Amino acid sequence: MRWIYRKDFSIFTWKIRDMRIDIITCLPELFDGPLNQSIVKRSQQKGFVELYVHDLRDYSTGKHKTVDDYAYGGGAGMVLMIEPIDRCISQLKSKITYDDVIFLSPDGVVLNQGLCNELSLEQNIILLCGHYKGVDERVREHLITREISIGSYVLSGGELAAMVLADAIIRLIPGVLNDETSALTDSFQDGLLAPPVYTRPSEYKGWKVPEILQSGHEQKIEEWRHEQSVKRTKERRSDLLK
Ligand code: SAH
C-alpha cells in the first residue's frame, strides 16, 4: 500500500495494490502488438499492471464457437450474443471483485483525462469490446457498469478503443513512468495544453531553441512554460478555459 498524489483530485488517496485489466474480445490477436511494447510492456514486467485478454469464442457453447448472430427485426450487421459475454464476465467475477465492467461504445461517455485519472485509481476493471453492429442490448442493461466512447466516430470494433483506454490509464499508475511528474505535466492535467518542448541541438538550420530554456533559471523557465501553456490553450482549445 502506498500514498499517491493526484493533482486533479487535490487529495491523497491510497491503493492496496496495482491494477488488473481484463479485456474481453472476439479478436484477441489484435492486442499482441500495442500492449507488448514500450511503457505498457514495462509496466507489466515491473508488476504495476496485470493484463489479460480473453477470447470470447472460448466462452461459446456453440458447435462452431459462434459468438454473433443476426439482429432481431432484421437489418444489416451481426450482433454479439449475450451468452458467451455473460459466461466470461461471470467466470471472472467469481474469482475477483471488479470496480467496473466497461463497455467501449460510440454512444458512451466521451473519454477525457479526468476520467482516465479516475479509472487509474481502480483496482480491477473489465473492458468489453463490441464488434459488428455491437452487443445484445441486454448485456448493456444488466452486465455493464460504465460505457465509454473514445470519440464521436465509429470504429469497426472496440479493440482499438480498449487499447487507447488501457494505455491512457496504465501510464498514470504511479511508478509506471520513470519520472513520476511527467504524467502530471502532460496536456489536460491542469486544464491546459502542454507547453512546447525542445532537445539538442540548440540550433538547427538556423532554427533556435528559446533562450530562456537554456538559461538554467528554473523559476523563469516555469513561468515561460506556464505562459506558453495558456497561449497554446487559448489558440487551440479555448473550450478548456471555460
Ligand atoms: N452500431 C453501433 C456501432 C458499432 S461499431 C452504433 O452505431 O453505435 C462496433 C463496436 O466498435 C462497438 O460495439 C464498440 O465496441 C466499438 N466502437 C466503435 N466506435 C467506438 C468509439 N468511438 N468508442 C468506443 N468504442 C467504439
Short mmCIF file of C-alpha atoms and ligand atoms in Angstrom, two decimals:
data_model
loop_
_atom_site.label_atom_id
_atom_site.label_comp_id
_atom_site.label_asym_id
_atom_site.label_seq_id
_atom_site.Cartn_x
_atom_site.Cartn_y
_atom_site.Cartn_z
CA MET A 1 0.00 0.00 0.00
CA ARG A 2 1.30 3.45 -0.76
CA TRP A 3 0.22 7.04 -0.82
CA ILE A 4 -0.11 8.70 -4.15
CA TYR A 5 -0.96 12.24 -5.09
CA ARG A 6 -3.38 13.18 -7.82
CA LYS A 7 -3.37 16.80 -8.87
CA ASP A 8 -6.91 16.86 -10.23
CA PHE A 9 -8.41 15.32 -7.09
CA SER A 10 -6.26 17.56 -4.85
CA ILE A 11 -6.25 14.85 -2.22
CA PHE A 12 -4.05 12.00 -1.15
CA THR A 13 -5.52 8.64 -1.77
CA TRP A 14 -4.22 5.10 -1.49
CA LYS A 15 -4.08 1.92 -3.41
CA ILE A 16 -3.84 -1.51 -1.88
CA ARG A 17 -2.15 -2.99 -4.87
CA ASP A 18 -1.62 -2.30 -8.51
CA MET A 19 -4.07 -2.76 -11.26
CA ARG A 20 -5.60 -5.66 -13.17
CA ILE A 21 -7.28 -5.16 -16.53
CA ASP A 22 -9.26 -7.97 -18.19
CA ILE A 23 -10.15 -7.40 -21.82
CA ILE A 24 -12.93 -9.41 -23.48
CA THR A 25 -12.82 -9.57 -27.27
CA CYS A 26 -13.60 -11.74 -30.27
CA LEU A 27 -10.27 -10.65 -31.82
CA PRO A 28 -7.58 -11.31 -29.18
CA GLU A 29 -4.76 -11.27 -31.76
CA LEU A 30 -5.22 -7.52 -32.20
CA PHE A 31 -3.78 -6.93 -28.75
CA ASP A 32 -0.45 -8.68 -29.37
CA GLY A 33 1.41 -5.62 -30.61
CA PRO A 34 0.34 -2.47 -28.79
CA LEU A 35 0.22 -3.95 -25.30
CA ASN A 36 3.59 -5.62 -25.67
CA GLN A 37 5.70 -2.56 -26.41
CA SER A 38 7.26 0.36 -24.63
CA ILE A 39 5.64 1.75 -21.47
CA VAL A 40 2.74 -0.71 -21.35
CA LYS A 41 5.08 -3.68 -21.70
CA ARG A 42 7.43 -2.39 -19.00
CA SER A 43 4.53 -1.68 -16.66
CA GLN A 44 3.57 -5.34 -16.86
CA GLN A 45 7.14 -6.53 -16.42
CA LYS A 46 7.55 -4.32 -13.37
CA GLY A 47 4.30 -5.67 -11.93
CA PHE A 48 2.36 -2.40 -11.96
CA VAL A 49 -0.39 -3.86 -14.06
CA GLU A 50 -1.67 -7.31 -14.98
CA LEU A 51 -3.33 -7.50 -18.38
CA TYR A 52 -5.40 -10.45 -19.54
CA VAL A 53 -7.03 -10.80 -22.93
CA HIS A 54 -9.96 -13.24 -23.11
CA ASP A 55 -11.18 -14.72 -26.38
CA LEU A 56 -14.96 -14.59 -26.41
CA ARG A 57 -15.00 -17.76 -28.53
CA ASP A 58 -13.64 -19.74 -25.58
CA TYR A 59 -16.90 -18.98 -23.79
CA SER A 60 -19.21 -20.02 -26.61
CA THR A 61 -21.19 -23.20 -26.14
CA GLY A 62 -21.99 -23.34 -29.87
CA LYS A 63 -20.61 -26.10 -32.07
CA HIS A 64 -18.62 -23.67 -34.17
CA LYS A 65 -17.67 -21.37 -31.29
CA THR A 66 -20.12 -18.81 -32.64
CA VAL A 67 -20.29 -15.53 -30.75
CA ASP A 68 -22.58 -13.50 -33.00
CA ASP A 69 -25.98 -13.82 -34.64
CA TYR A 70 -28.45 -11.90 -36.81
CA ALA A 71 -30.30 -8.96 -35.29
CA TYR A 72 -33.91 -9.44 -34.26
CA GLY A 73 -36.15 -7.40 -36.53
CA GLY A 74 -33.70 -7.73 -39.42
CA GLY A 75 -31.28 -5.20 -40.81
CA ALA A 76 -27.63 -5.33 -41.79
CA GLY A 77 -24.90 -6.45 -39.41
CA MET A 78 -24.32 -9.16 -36.85
CA VAL A 79 -24.72 -8.72 -33.10
CA LEU A 80 -22.54 -10.22 -30.37
CA MET A 81 -24.63 -12.67 -28.31
CA ILE A 82 -25.20 -12.27 -24.59
CA GLU A 83 -24.40 -15.83 -23.52
CA PRO A 84 -20.63 -16.00 -24.17
CA ILE A 85 -20.20 -12.48 -22.76
CA ASP A 86 -22.17 -13.36 -19.62
CA ARG A 87 -20.24 -16.61 -19.16
CA CYS A 88 -16.90 -14.82 -19.46
CA ILE A 89 -17.82 -11.95 -17.12
CA SER A 90 -19.37 -14.35 -14.58
CA GLN A 91 -16.30 -16.52 -14.57
CA LEU A 92 -14.03 -13.53 -13.97
CA LYS A 93 -16.33 -12.15 -11.27
CA SER A 94 -16.41 -15.49 -9.46
CA LYS A 95 -12.71 -15.06 -8.67
CA ILE A 96 -12.24 -11.31 -8.27
CA THR A 97 -14.29 -8.25 -7.41
CA TYR A 98 -14.31 -5.69 -10.19
CA ASP A 99 -14.72 -1.94 -9.72
CA ASP A 100 -16.14 -1.55 -13.19
CA VAL A 101 -17.23 -3.55 -16.20
CA ILE A 102 -16.72 -1.11 -19.06
CA PHE A 103 -18.25 -1.43 -22.50
CA LEU A 104 -16.46 0.53 -25.22
CA SER A 105 -19.18 2.17 -27.27
CA PRO A 106 -19.51 5.23 -29.53
CA ASP A 107 -22.59 6.33 -27.56
CA GLY A 108 -20.82 6.12 -24.18
CA VAL A 109 -19.35 8.93 -22.06
CA VAL A 110 -16.56 10.53 -24.09
CA LEU A 111 -13.16 9.72 -22.62
CA ASN A 112 -11.06 12.57 -21.23
CA GLN A 113 -8.07 12.95 -18.93
CA GLY A 114 -10.22 13.36 -15.82
CA LEU A 115 -11.92 10.03 -16.48
CA CYS A 116 -8.53 8.37 -17.11
CA ASN A 117 -7.25 9.70 -13.79
CA GLU A 118 -10.33 8.35 -12.03
CA LEU A 119 -10.05 4.91 -13.62
CA SER A 120 -6.32 4.65 -12.93
CA LEU A 121 -7.16 4.58 -9.22
CA GLU A 122 -9.33 1.48 -9.61
CA GLN A 123 -8.04 -1.98 -8.78
CA ASN A 124 -9.72 -4.33 -11.22
CA ILE A 125 -11.60 -3.47 -14.37
CA ILE A 126 -13.08 -5.40 -17.27
CA LEU A 127 -13.12 -3.90 -20.76
CA LEU A 128 -15.65 -5.39 -23.15
CA CYS A 129 -15.08 -4.82 -26.87
CA GLY A 130 -18.07 -4.82 -29.18
CA HIS A 131 -17.86 -5.78 -32.83
CA TYR A 132 -20.00 -5.76 -35.96
CA LYS A 133 -23.26 -3.94 -35.06
CA GLY A 134 -22.49 -4.05 -31.35
CA VAL A 135 -23.67 -6.27 -28.50
CA ASP A 136 -27.09 -7.53 -27.49
CA GLU A 137 -28.64 -4.63 -25.55
CA ARG A 138 -29.28 -6.88 -22.54
CA VAL A 139 -25.51 -7.02 -21.98
CA ARG A 140 -25.54 -3.25 -21.57
CA GLU A 141 -28.63 -3.29 -19.39
CA HIS A 142 -27.51 -5.98 -16.97
CA LEU A 143 -23.78 -6.66 -17.09
CA ILE A 144 -22.09 -3.31 -17.69
CA THR A 145 -21.36 -0.57 -15.15
CA ARG A 146 -19.92 2.09 -17.47
CA GLU A 147 -19.92 2.85 -21.17
CA ILE A 148 -17.04 4.80 -22.66
CA SER A 149 -16.51 6.27 -26.11
CA ILE A 150 -13.10 7.37 -27.36
CA GLY A 151 -14.63 9.96 -29.67
CA SER A 152 -17.52 10.82 -31.92
CA TYR A 153 -16.73 8.47 -34.76
CA VAL A 154 -17.36 4.77 -35.32
CA LEU A 155 -14.63 2.14 -35.28
CA SER A 156 -15.12 -1.38 -36.58
CA GLY A 157 -14.55 -2.84 -33.14
CA GLY A 158 -13.97 -1.91 -29.51
CA GLU A 159 -10.42 -3.31 -29.56
CA LEU A 160 -8.62 -0.13 -30.60
CA ALA A 161 -10.76 1.84 -28.14
CA ALA A 162 -9.84 -0.60 -25.34
CA MET A 163 -6.16 -0.19 -26.19
CA VAL A 164 -6.47 3.58 -26.11
CA LEU A 165 -8.20 3.43 -22.75
CA ALA A 166 -5.77 0.86 -21.29
CA ASP A 167 -2.73 2.86 -22.45
CA ALA A 168 -4.08 6.15 -21.10
CA ILE A 169 -4.81 4.55 -17.71
CA ILE A 170 -1.65 2.50 -17.37
CA ARG A 171 0.74 5.43 -17.85
CA LEU A 172 -0.95 7.14 -14.89
CA ILE A 173 -0.31 4.30 -12.44
CA PRO A 174 2.31 5.69 -10.04
CA GLY A 175 5.74 4.30 -10.83
CA VAL A 176 4.96 3.34 -14.42
CA LEU A 177 6.61 6.42 -15.89
CA ASN A 178 10.22 6.82 -14.79
CA ASP A 179 9.78 10.44 -13.88
CA GLU A 180 6.55 10.40 -11.91
CA THR A 181 5.89 14.04 -12.50
CA SER A 182 5.92 13.64 -16.23
CA ALA A 183 2.33 12.37 -16.43
CA LEU A 184 1.22 15.30 -14.30
CA THR A 185 2.77 17.85 -16.64
CA ASP A 186 1.08 16.44 -19.73
CA SER A 187 -1.71 18.20 -21.57
CA PHE A 188 -5.12 18.34 -19.82
CA GLN A 189 -3.80 17.51 -16.34
CA ASP A 190 -4.26 21.07 -15.15
CA GLY A 191 -6.87 22.03 -17.70
CA LEU A 192 -4.20 23.37 -20.07
CA LEU A 193 -2.33 22.02 -23.07
CA ALA A 194 1.34 21.19 -22.52
CA PRO A 195 3.98 23.80 -23.45
CA PRO A 196 6.39 23.15 -26.36
CA VAL A 197 9.49 21.04 -25.70
CA TYR A 198 12.92 21.04 -27.38
CA THR A 199 16.06 18.94 -27.32
CA ARG A 200 19.58 19.20 -28.75
CA PRO A 201 20.93 20.74 -30.93
CA SER A 202 20.20 24.26 -29.69
CA GLU A 203 20.28 25.50 -33.28
CA TYR A 204 19.31 23.56 -36.40
CA LYS A 205 19.28 25.14 -39.87
CA GLY A 206 19.11 28.48 -38.08
CA TRP A 207 16.02 27.43 -36.08
CA LYS A 208 16.76 28.19 -32.46
CA VAL A 209 15.62 26.82 -29.12
CA PRO A 210 14.17 29.68 -26.99
CA GLU A 211 16.99 31.17 -24.94
CA ILE A 212 15.07 31.09 -21.70
CA LEU A 213 15.12 27.27 -21.75
CA GLN A 214 18.92 27.33 -21.84
CA SER A 215 19.24 29.94 -19.09
CA GLY A 216 19.19 27.47 -16.19
CA HIS A 217 16.82 29.84 -14.35
CA GLU A 218 14.25 27.39 -13.00
CA GLN A 219 11.60 29.85 -11.90
CA LYS A 220 11.73 31.83 -15.14
CA ILE A 221 11.53 28.61 -17.14
CA GLU A 222 8.46 27.55 -15.17
CA GLU A 223 6.84 30.95 -15.81
CA TRP A 224 7.63 30.74 -19.51
CA ARG A 225 6.18 27.24 -19.71
CA HIS A 226 3.01 28.32 -17.99
CA GLU A 227 2.62 31.31 -20.32
CA GLN A 228 3.13 29.05 -23.33
CA SER A 229 0.56 26.58 -22.00
CA VAL A 230 -2.03 29.31 -21.58
CA LYS A 231 -1.25 30.78 -25.02
CA ARG A 232 -1.47 27.40 -26.70
CA THR A 233 -4.70 26.52 -24.93
CA LYS A 234 -6.27 29.87 -25.92
CA GLU A 235 -5.25 29.33 -29.53
CA ARG A 236 -6.12 25.67 -29.91
CA ARG A 237 -8.60 24.66 -27.24
CA SER A 238 -10.30 27.71 -25.83
CA ASP A 239 -13.12 25.39 -24.69
CA LEU A 240 -10.79 24.12 -21.93
CA LEU A 241 -10.52 27.58 -20.40
CA LYS A 242 -14.27 27.94 -19.85
N1 SAH B 1 -23.81 0.18 -34.39
C1 SAH B 1 -23.04 0.90 -33.45
C2 SAH B 1 -21.57 0.90 -33.81
C3 SAH B 1 -20.95 -0.45 -33.72
S1 SAH B 1 -19.27 -0.37 -34.04
C4 SAH B 1 -23.52 2.34 -33.42
O1 SAH B 1 -23.95 2.84 -34.44
O2 SAH B 1 -23.42 2.98 -32.36
C5 SAH B 1 -18.72 -1.86 -33.33
C6 SAH B 1 -18.10 -1.74 -31.96
O3 SAH B 1 -16.94 -0.94 -32.04
C7 SAH B 1 -18.95 -1.14 -30.88
O4 SAH B 1 -19.81 -2.05 -30.29
C8 SAH B 1 -17.90 -0.65 -29.91
O5 SAH B 1 -17.48 -1.67 -29.02
C9 SAH B 1 -16.74 -0.28 -30.82
N2 SAH B 1 -16.64 1.17 -31.08
C10 SAH B 1 -16.89 1.79 -32.24
N3 SAH B 1 -16.68 3.10 -32.16
C11 SAH B 1 -16.27 3.36 -30.91
C12 SAH B 1 -15.90 4.54 -30.21
N4 SAH B 1 -15.92 5.74 -30.78
N5 SAH B 1 -15.53 4.41 -28.93
C13 SAH B 1 -15.52 3.21 -28.31
N6 SAH B 1 -15.86 2.06 -28.93
C14 SAH B 1 -16.23 2.12 -30.21
#
